Every structure is written in C-alpha cells, then in structure tokens.
mmCIF file of C-alpha atoms and ligand atoms in Angstrom:
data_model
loop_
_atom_site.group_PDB
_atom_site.id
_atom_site.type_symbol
_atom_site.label_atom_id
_atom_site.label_comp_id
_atom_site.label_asym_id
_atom_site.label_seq_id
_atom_site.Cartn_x
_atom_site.Cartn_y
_atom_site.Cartn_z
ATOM 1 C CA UNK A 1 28.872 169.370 -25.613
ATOM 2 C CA UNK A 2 26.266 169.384 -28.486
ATOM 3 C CA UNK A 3 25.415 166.330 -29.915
ATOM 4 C CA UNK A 4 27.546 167.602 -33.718
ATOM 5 C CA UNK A 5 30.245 167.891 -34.768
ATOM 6 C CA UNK A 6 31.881 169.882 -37.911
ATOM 7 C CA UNK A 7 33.855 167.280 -40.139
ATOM 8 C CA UNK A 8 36.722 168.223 -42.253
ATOM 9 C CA UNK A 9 36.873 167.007 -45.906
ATOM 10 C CA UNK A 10 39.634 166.169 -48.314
ATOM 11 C CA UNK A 11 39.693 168.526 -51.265
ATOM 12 C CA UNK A 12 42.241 168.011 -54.092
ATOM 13 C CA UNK A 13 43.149 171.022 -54.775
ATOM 14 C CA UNK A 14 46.573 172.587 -56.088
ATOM 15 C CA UNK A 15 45.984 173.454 -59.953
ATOM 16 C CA UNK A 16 43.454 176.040 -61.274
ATOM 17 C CA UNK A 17 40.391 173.934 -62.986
ATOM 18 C CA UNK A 18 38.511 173.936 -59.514
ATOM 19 C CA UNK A 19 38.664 170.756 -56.890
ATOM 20 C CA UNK A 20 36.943 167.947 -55.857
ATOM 21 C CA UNK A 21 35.399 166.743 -52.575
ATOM 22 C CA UNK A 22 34.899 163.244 -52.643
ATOM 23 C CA UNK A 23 32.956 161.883 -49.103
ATOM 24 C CA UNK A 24 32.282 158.359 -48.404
ATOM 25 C CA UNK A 25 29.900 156.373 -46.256
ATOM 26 C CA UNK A 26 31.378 154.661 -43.211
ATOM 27 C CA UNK A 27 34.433 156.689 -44.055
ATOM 28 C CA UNK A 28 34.910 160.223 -43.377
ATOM 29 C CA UNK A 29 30.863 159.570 -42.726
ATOM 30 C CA UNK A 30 30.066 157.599 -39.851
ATOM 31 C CA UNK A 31 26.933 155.947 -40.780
ATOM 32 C CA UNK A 32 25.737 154.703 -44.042
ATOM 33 C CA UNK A 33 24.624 157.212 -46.391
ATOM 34 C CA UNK A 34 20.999 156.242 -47.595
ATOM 35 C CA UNK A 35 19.471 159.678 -49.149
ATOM 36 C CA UNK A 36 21.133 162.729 -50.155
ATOM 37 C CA UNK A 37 19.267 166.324 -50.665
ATOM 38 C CA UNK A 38 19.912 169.746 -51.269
ATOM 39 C CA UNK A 39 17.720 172.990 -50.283
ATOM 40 C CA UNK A 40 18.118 175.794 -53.016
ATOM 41 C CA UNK A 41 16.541 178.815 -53.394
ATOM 42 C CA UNK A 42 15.945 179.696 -50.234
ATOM 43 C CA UNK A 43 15.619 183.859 -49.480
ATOM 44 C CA UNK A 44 18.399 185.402 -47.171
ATOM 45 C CA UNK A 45 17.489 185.575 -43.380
ATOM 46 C CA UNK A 46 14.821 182.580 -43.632
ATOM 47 C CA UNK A 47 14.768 180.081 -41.185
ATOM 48 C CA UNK A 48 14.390 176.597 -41.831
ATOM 49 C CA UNK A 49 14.364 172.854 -39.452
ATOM 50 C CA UNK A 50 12.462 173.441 -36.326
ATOM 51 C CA UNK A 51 12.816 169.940 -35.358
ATOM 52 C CA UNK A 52 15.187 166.807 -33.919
ATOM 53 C CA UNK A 53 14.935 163.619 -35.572
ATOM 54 C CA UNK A 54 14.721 160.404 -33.096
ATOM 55 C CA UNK A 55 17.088 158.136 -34.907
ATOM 56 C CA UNK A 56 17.885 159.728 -38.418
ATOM 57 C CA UNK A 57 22.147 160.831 -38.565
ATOM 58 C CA UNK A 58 22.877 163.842 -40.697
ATOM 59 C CA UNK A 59 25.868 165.373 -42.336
ATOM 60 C CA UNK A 60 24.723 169.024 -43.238
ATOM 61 C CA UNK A 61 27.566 170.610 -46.020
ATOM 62 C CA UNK A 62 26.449 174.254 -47.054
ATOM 63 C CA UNK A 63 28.079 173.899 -50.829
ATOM 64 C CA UNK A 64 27.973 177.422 -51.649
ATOM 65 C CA UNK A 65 27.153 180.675 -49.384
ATOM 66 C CA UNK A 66 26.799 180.773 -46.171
ATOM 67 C CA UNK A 67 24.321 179.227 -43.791
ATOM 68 C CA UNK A 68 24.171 179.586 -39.880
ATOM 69 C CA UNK A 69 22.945 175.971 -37.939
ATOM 70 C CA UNK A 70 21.791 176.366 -34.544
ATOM 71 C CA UNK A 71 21.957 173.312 -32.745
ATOM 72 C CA UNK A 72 20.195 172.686 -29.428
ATOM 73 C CA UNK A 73 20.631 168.629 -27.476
ATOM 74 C CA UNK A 74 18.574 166.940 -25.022
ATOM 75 C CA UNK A 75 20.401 168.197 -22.546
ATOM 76 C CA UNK A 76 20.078 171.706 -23.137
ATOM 77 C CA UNK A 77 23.376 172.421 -24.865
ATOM 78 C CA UNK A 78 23.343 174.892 -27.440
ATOM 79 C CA UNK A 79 25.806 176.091 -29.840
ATOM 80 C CA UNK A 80 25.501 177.832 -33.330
ATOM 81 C CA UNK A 81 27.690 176.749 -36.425
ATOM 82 C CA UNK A 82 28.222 178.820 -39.791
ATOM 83 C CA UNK A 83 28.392 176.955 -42.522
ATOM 84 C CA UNK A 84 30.868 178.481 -45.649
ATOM 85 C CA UNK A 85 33.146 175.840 -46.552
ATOM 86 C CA UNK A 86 31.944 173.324 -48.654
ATOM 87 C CA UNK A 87 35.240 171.584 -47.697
ATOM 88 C CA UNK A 88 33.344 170.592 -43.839
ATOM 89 C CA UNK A 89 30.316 169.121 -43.049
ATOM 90 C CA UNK A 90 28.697 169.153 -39.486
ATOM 91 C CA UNK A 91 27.285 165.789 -38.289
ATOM 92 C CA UNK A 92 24.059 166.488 -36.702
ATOM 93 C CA UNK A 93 23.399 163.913 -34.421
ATOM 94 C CA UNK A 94 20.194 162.116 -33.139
ATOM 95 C CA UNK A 95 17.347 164.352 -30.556
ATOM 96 C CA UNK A 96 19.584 167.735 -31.641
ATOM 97 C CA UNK A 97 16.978 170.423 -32.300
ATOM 98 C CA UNK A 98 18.427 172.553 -35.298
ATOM 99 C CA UNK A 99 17.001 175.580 -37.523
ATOM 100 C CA UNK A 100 19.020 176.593 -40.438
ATOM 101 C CA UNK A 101 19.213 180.637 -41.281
ATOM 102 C CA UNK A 102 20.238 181.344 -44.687
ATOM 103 C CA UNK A 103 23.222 183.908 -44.633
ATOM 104 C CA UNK A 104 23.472 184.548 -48.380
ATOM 105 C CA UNK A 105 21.064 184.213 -51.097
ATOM 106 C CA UNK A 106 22.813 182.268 -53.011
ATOM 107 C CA UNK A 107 23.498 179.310 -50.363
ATOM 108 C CA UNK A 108 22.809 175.558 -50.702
ATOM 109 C CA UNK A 109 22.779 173.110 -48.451
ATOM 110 C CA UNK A 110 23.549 169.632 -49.330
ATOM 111 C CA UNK A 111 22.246 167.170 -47.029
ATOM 112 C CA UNK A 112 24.117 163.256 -46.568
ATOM 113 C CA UNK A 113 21.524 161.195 -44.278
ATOM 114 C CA UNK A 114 21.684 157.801 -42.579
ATOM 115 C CA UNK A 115 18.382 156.747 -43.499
ATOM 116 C CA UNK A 116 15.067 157.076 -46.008
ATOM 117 C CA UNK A 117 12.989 159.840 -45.286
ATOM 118 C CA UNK A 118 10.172 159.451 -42.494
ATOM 119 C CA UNK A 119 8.056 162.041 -41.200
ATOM 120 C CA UNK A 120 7.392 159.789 -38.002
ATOM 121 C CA UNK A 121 10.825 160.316 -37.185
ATOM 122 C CA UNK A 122 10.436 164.011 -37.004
ATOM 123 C CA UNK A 123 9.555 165.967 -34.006
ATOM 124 C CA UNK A 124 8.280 169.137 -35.403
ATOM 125 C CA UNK A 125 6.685 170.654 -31.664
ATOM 126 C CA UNK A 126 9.482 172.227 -29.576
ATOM 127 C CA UNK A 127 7.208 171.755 -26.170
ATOM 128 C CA UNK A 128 7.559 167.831 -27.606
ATOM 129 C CA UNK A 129 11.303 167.725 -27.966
ATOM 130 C CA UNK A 130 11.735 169.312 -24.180
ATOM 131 C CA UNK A 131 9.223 166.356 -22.824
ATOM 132 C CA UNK A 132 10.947 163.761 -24.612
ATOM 133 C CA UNK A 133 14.533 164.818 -23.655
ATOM 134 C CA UNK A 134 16.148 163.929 -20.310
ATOM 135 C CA UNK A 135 16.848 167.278 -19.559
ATOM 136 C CA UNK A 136 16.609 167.830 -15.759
ATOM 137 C CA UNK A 137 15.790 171.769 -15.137
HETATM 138 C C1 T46 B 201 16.616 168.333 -41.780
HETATM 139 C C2 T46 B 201 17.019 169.632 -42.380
HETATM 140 C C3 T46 B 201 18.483 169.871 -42.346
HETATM 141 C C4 T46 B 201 10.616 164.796 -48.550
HETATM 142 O O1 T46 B 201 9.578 164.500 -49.175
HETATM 143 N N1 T46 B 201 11.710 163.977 -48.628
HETATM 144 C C5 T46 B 201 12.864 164.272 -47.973
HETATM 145 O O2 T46 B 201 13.839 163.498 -48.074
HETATM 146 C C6 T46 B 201 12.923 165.458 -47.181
HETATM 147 C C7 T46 B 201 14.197 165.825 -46.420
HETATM 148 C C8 T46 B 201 11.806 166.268 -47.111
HETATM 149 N N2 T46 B 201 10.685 165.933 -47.798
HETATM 150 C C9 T46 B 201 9.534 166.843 -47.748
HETATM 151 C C10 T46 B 201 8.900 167.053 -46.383
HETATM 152 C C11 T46 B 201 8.315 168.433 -46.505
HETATM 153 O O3 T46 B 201 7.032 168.367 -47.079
HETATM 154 O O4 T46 B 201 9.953 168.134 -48.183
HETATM 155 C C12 T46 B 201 9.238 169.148 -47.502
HETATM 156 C C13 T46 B 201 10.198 170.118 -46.832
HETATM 157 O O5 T46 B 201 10.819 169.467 -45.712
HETATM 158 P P1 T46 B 201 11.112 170.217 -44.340
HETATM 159 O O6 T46 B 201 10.078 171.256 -44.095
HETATM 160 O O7 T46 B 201 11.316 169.183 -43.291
HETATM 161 O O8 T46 B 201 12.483 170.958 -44.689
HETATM 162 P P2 T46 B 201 13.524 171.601 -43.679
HETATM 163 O O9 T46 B 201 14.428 172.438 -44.490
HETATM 164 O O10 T46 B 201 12.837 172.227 -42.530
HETATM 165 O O11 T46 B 201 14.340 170.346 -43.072
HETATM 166 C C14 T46 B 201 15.156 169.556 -43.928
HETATM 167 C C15 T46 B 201 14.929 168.071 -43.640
HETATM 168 O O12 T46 B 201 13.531 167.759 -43.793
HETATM 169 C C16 T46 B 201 15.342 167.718 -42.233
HETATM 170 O O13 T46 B 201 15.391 166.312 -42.089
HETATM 171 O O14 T46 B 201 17.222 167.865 -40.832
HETATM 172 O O15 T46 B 201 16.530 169.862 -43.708
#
C-alpha cells in the first residue's frame, strides 16, 4: 500500500446557506499543522509536484474542481487519487513521489503541512528519489 491515505471530513451540512468543514491538528490531522497553502490558477491538464519530501506530512484537500494526485512510495507502490470533494483530504505521507494534474480549470488545492517550508527537504530529481528509496528491483 501507498504511503496516503484519503481522510474523511465532518461537514455540517443540512440547511441551505452552504456548510462548513472545520479540520484540526492532531485531530482528524495526524501531525501538527504548521503552514497552510493553496495553488490557484492553475490551467487544466498541467502537472504540478515532481517530488517526495524526506520528513514534511501533508494533507492535500482539492476545495473546488477536480484534481488527479498520483502517488508513487519507496517501495514502488503506485496508485492515483482524484480529488473533488472538499469534504476529504488525502494524507500524503513522507518519501511518496506525487504530481498533481489539474482536472478542471477552476480547481484549488488547499494544502495543511506538518512543518515550515524547506527546499532541502525536497527531492526534486526522480533518478534521486529511486537511489534513496529501499526499493529492491
Ligand atoms: C507539495 C505540493 C502538493 C514557498 O516559497 N513556500 C511554500 O510554502 C511552498 C509550498 C512553496 N514555495 C515556493 C517554492 C517554489 O519557488 O513556491 C514555488 C512553487 O513551489 P513548487 O514548485 O514546489 O510547487 P508544487 O505545486 O510543485 O508543489 C507544492 C509544494 O511545494 C509541495 O510541497 O507537496 O505542492
């Protein structure tokens, strides 16, 4: 199994003026949350990621639209997750090598992470991410 895992939300609906997702650290979020973001703007069919963070945990929560998350782990596991309900979130664990492909034009994804942002925590060169992983071929 893939190092992520899609998280279901509470939302309060059940009256017509909209609802409300409320998330917590160390609640329905396993980790601390130390940064949020949020990509915007982003044309249909472009790719974004291409990389696995060392330590950094991430809850990824496409708020509107659509986006598809392809995940691949140390171990070679791969699986692809869409991303349309802004009700789940998928956890995105640590050494998971994910590119997000904007389904809809419209879509943002709102981003809950466990730690400040560090660009020495990125690995940004696939041929890295396959050295550093365990994975026996
Ligand atoms: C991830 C996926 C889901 C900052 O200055 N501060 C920040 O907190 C972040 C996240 C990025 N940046 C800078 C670094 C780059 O110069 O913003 C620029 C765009 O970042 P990047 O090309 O890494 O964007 P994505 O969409 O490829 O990846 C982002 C996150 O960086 C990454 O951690 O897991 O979203």
């Amino acid at each position: 199994m893939v190092n992520c895992e899609v998280i279901d939300f509470k939302a309060n609906k059940g009256n017509n003026i909209g609802y409300l997702v409320a998330i917590e650290g160390n609640n329905q979020i396993k980790f601390d949350i130390k940064r949020v973001y949020y990509i915007l703007e982003t044309p249909k069919s472009a790719v974004r990621g291409f990389h696995a963070h060392r330590e950094l945990l991430q809850v990824l929560i496409c708020i509107r639209g659509s986006i598809a998350v392809d995940c691949e782990d140390i171990n070679g596991n791969i699986k692809r997750y869409i991303l349309g309900d802004p009700t789940q979130g998928l956890f995105v664990g640590k050494m998971v090598w994910h590119t997000m492909e904007w389904l809809s034009e419209d879509a943002v994804l709102f981003v809950l992470a466990s730690d400040f942002y560090n660009e020495d925590d990125y690995i940004r060169q696939y041929d890295k991410f396959i050295t550093l992983s365990e994975r026996r071929t």
